[in-house]
Short mmCIF file of C-alpha atoms in Angstrom, two decimals:
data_model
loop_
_atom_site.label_atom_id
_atom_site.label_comp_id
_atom_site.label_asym_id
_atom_site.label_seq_id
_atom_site.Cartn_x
_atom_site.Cartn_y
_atom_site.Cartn_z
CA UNK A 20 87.63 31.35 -3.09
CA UNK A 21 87.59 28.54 -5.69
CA UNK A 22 90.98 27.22 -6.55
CA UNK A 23 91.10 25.97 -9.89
CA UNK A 24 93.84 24.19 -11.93
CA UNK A 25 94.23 24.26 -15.91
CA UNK A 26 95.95 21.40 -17.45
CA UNK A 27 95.64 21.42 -21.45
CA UNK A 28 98.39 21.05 -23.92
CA UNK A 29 97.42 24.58 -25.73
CA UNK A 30 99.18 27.38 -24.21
CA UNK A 31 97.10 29.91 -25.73
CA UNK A 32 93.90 27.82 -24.61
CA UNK A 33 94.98 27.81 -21.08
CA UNK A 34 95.78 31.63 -21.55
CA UNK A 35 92.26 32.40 -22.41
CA UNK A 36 91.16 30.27 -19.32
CA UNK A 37 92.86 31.95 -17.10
CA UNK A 38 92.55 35.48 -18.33
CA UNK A 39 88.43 34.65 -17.73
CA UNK A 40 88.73 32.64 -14.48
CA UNK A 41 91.08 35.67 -12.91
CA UNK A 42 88.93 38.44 -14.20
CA UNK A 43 86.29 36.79 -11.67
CA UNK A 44 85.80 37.86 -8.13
CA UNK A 45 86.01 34.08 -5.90
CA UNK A 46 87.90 31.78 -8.40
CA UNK A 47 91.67 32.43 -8.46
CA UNK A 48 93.98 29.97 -10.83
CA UNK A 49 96.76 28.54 -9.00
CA UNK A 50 98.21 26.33 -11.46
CA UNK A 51 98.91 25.17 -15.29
CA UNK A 52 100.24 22.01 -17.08
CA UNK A 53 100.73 21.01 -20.67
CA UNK A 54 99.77 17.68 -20.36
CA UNK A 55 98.33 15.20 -18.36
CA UNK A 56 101.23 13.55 -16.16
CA UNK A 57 102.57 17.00 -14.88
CA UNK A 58 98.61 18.07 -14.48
CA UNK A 59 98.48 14.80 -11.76
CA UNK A 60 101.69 16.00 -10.07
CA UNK A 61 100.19 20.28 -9.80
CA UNK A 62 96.99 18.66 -8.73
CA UNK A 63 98.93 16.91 -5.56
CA UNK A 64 100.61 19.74 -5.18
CA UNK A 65 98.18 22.61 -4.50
CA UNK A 66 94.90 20.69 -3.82
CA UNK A 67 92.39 22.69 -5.74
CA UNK A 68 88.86 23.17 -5.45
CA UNK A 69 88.77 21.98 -9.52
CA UNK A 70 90.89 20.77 -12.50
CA UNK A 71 89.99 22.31 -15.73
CA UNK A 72 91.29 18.48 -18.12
CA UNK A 73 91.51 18.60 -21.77
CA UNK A 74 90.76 15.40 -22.76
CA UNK A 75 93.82 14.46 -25.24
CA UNK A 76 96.98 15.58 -24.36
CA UNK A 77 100.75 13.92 -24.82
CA UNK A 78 102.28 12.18 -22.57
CA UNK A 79 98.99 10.68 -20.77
CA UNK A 80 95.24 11.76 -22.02
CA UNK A 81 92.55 13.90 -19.62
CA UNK A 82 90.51 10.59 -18.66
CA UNK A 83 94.19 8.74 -17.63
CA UNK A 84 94.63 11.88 -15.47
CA UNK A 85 91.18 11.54 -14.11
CA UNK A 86 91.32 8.13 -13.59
CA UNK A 87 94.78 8.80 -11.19
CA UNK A 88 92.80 11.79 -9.50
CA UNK A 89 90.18 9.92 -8.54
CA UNK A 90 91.90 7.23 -7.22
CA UNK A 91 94.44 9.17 -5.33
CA UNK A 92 92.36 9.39 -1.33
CA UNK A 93 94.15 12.99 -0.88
CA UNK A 94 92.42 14.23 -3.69
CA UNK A 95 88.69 13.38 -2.68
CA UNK A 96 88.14 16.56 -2.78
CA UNK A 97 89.08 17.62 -6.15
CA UNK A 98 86.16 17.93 -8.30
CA UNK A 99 87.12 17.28 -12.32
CA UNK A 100 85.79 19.17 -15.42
CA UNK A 101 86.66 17.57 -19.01
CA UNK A 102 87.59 19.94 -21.43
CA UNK A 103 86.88 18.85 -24.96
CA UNK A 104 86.12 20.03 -28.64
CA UNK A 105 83.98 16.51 -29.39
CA UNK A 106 80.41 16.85 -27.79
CA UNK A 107 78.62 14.10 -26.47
CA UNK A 108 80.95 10.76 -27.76
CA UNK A 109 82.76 8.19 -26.13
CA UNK A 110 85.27 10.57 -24.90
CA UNK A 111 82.81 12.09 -22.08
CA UNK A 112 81.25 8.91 -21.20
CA UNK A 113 84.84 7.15 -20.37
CA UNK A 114 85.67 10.45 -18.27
CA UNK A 115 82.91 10.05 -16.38
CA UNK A 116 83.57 6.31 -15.64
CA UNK A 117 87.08 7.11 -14.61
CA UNK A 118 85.64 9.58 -11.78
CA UNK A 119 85.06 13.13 -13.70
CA UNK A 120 82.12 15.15 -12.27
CA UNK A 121 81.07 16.79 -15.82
CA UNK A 122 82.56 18.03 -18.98
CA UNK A 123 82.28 20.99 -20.92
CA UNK A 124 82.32 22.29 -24.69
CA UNK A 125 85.74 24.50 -25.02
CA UNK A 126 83.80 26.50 -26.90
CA UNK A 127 80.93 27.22 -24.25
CA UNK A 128 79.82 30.56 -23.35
CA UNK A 129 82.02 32.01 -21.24
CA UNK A 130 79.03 32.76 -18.42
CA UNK A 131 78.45 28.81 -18.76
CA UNK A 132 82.01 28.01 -17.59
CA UNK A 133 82.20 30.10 -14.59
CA UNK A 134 78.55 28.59 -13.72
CA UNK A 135 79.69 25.31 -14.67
CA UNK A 136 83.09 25.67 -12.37
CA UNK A 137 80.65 26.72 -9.35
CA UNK A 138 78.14 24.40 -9.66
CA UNK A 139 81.46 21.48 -9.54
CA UNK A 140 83.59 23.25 -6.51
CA UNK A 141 79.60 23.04 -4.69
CA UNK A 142 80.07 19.46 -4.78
CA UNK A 143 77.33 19.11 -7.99
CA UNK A 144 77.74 17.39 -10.97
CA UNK A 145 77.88 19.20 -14.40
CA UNK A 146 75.48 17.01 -15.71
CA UNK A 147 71.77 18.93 -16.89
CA UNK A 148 69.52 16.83 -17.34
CA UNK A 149 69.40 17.63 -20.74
CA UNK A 150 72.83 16.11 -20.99
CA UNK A 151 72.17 13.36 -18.89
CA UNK A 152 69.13 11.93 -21.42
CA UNK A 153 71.44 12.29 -24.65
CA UNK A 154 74.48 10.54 -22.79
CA UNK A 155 71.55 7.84 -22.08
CA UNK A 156 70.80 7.92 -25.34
CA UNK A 157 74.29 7.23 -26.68
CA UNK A 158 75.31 4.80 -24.92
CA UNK A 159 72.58 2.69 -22.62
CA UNK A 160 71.85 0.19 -25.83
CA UNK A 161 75.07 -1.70 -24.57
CA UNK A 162 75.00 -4.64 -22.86
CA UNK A 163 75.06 -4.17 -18.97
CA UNK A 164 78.60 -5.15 -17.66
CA UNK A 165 77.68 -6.00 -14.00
CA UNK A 166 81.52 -7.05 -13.09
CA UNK A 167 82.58 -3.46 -13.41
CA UNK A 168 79.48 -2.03 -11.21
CA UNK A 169 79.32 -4.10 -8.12
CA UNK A 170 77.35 -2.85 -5.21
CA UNK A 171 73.80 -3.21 -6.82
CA UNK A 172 72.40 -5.91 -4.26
CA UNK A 173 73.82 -2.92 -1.39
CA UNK A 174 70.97 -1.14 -2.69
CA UNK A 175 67.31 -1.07 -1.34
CA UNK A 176 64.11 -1.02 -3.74
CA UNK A 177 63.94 2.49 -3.36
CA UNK A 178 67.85 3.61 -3.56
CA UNK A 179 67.48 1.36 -6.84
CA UNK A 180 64.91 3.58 -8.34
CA UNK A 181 66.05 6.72 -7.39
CA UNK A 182 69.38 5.91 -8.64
CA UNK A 183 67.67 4.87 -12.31
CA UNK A 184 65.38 8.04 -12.48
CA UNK A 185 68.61 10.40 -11.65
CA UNK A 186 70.46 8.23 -14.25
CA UNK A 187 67.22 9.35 -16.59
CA UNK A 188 68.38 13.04 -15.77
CA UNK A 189 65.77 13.64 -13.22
CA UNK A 190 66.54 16.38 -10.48
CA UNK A 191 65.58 15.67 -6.92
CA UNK A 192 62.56 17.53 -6.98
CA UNK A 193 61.33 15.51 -10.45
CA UNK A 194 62.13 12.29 -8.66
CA UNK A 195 59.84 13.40 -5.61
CA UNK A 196 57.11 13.81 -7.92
CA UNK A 197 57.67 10.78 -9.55
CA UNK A 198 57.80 8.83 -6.95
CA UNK A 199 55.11 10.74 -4.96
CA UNK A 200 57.92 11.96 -1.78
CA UNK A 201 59.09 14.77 -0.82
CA UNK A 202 62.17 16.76 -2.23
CA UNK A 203 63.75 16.04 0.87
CA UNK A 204 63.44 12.05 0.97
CA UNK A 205 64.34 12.05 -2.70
CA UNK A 206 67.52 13.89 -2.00
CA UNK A 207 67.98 11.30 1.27
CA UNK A 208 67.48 8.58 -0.75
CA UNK A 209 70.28 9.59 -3.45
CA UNK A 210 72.59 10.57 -0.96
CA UNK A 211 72.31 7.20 0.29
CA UNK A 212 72.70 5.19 -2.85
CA UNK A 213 75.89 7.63 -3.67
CA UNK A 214 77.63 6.46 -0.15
CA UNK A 215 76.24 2.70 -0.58
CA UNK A 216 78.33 3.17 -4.01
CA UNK A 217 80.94 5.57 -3.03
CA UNK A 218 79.94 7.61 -5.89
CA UNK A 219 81.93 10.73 -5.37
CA UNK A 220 78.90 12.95 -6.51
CA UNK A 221 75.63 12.53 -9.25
CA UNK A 222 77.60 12.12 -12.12
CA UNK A 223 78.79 8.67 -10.78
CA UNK A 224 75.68 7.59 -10.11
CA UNK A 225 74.85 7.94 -13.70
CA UNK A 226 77.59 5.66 -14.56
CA UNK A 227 76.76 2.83 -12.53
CA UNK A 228 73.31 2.86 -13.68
CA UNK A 229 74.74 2.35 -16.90
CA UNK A 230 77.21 -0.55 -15.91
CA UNK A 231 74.67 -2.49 -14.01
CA UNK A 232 71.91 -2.40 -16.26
CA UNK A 233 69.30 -0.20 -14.04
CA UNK A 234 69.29 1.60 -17.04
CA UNK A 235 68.89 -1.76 -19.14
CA UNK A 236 68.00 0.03 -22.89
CA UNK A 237 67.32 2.82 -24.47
CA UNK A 238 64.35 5.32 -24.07
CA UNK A 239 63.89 2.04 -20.79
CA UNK A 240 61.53 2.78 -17.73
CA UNK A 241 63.74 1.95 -14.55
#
């Protein structure tokens, strides 16, 4: 059973949530808050699998809330989903610097989400490669800011690479055949980099590769 928590600041929002999270057999809702302080203080409370975080709210915004979950050592095992109307902006790439493992489109298909919610409580990041190229996209022409990424000289030549073609949206088994491996070692290698890093999952990894410059410019080869 995935446990999930909503916290968003539209009641009718979070109604619709849960009314398709509840009609599905293995994910059971076991909590809702308006905004972003009480959504820290349910999360503590009943441990979920996943928190379901709109990313403005009163009181204290969806990446604030993240930034607390992630932090927080009892909750290491709380996976976070951004909620937002916004797309691919500076919104999602902040959540996933303050420790978010995806986002989603409120609007998304309603299949997507409970995919989406599945592929998080697995331990995954909700981040397709697709997604992963247009984030780079956005936001990889700004200057490397090494002081907020430390841990790059941890890394051997190989974690190095693996961790810029996975920041390029490559899957594991892409990354094998780049680097002419198999799936396997690819997957050992990024497991690797991610505990050299304490990247809680993928999604992290993209965001270092960002603030160290591994990913030094747009459209770069690592």
């Amino acid at each position: 059973m995935i446990r999930v928590v909503l916290i968003d600041d539209q009641a009718l929002m979070r109604a619709g949530f849960r009314a398709l999270l509840e009609a599905e057999d293995g994910i059971e809702v076991v909590g809702e808050a308006s905004d972003g302080e009480r959504g820290v203080a349910l999360v503590r409370e009943c441990m979920p699998d996943v928190a379901l975080i709109d990313v403005q709210m009163p009181v204290m915004t969806g990446i604030e809330a993240t930034r607390r979950i992630a932090a927080d050592p009892r909750l290491g095992g709380v996976r976070v989903v951004i909620l937002t109307n916004y797309g691919l902006d500076e919104y999602v790439f902040d959540a996933l610097r303050a420790g978010a493992s995806g986002f989603l489109l409120k609007d998304t298909e309603p299949a997507d989400l409970l995919h989406g919610i599945e592929i998080v409580a697995r331990g995954d990041s909700l981040l397709s490669p697709s997604v992963t190229s247009r984030l780079i996209g956005e936001f990889v022409s700004r200057p490397p800011d090494r002081a907020t990424a430390p841990g790059l000289e941890t890394l051997t030549r190989r974690e190095r690479e693996v961790t810029a073609l996975a920041a390029r949206g490559l899957t594991n088994e892409e990354i094998a055949e780049h680097m002419v491996i198999s799936p396997f070692t690819a997957k050992t290698h990024v497991s690797r980099a991610m505990t050299k890093l304490g990247a809680r999952d993928r999604a992290q990894l993209v965001v270092f590769a960002y603030e160290s410059g591994l990913v030094a410019a747009r459209n770069a080869t690592p």
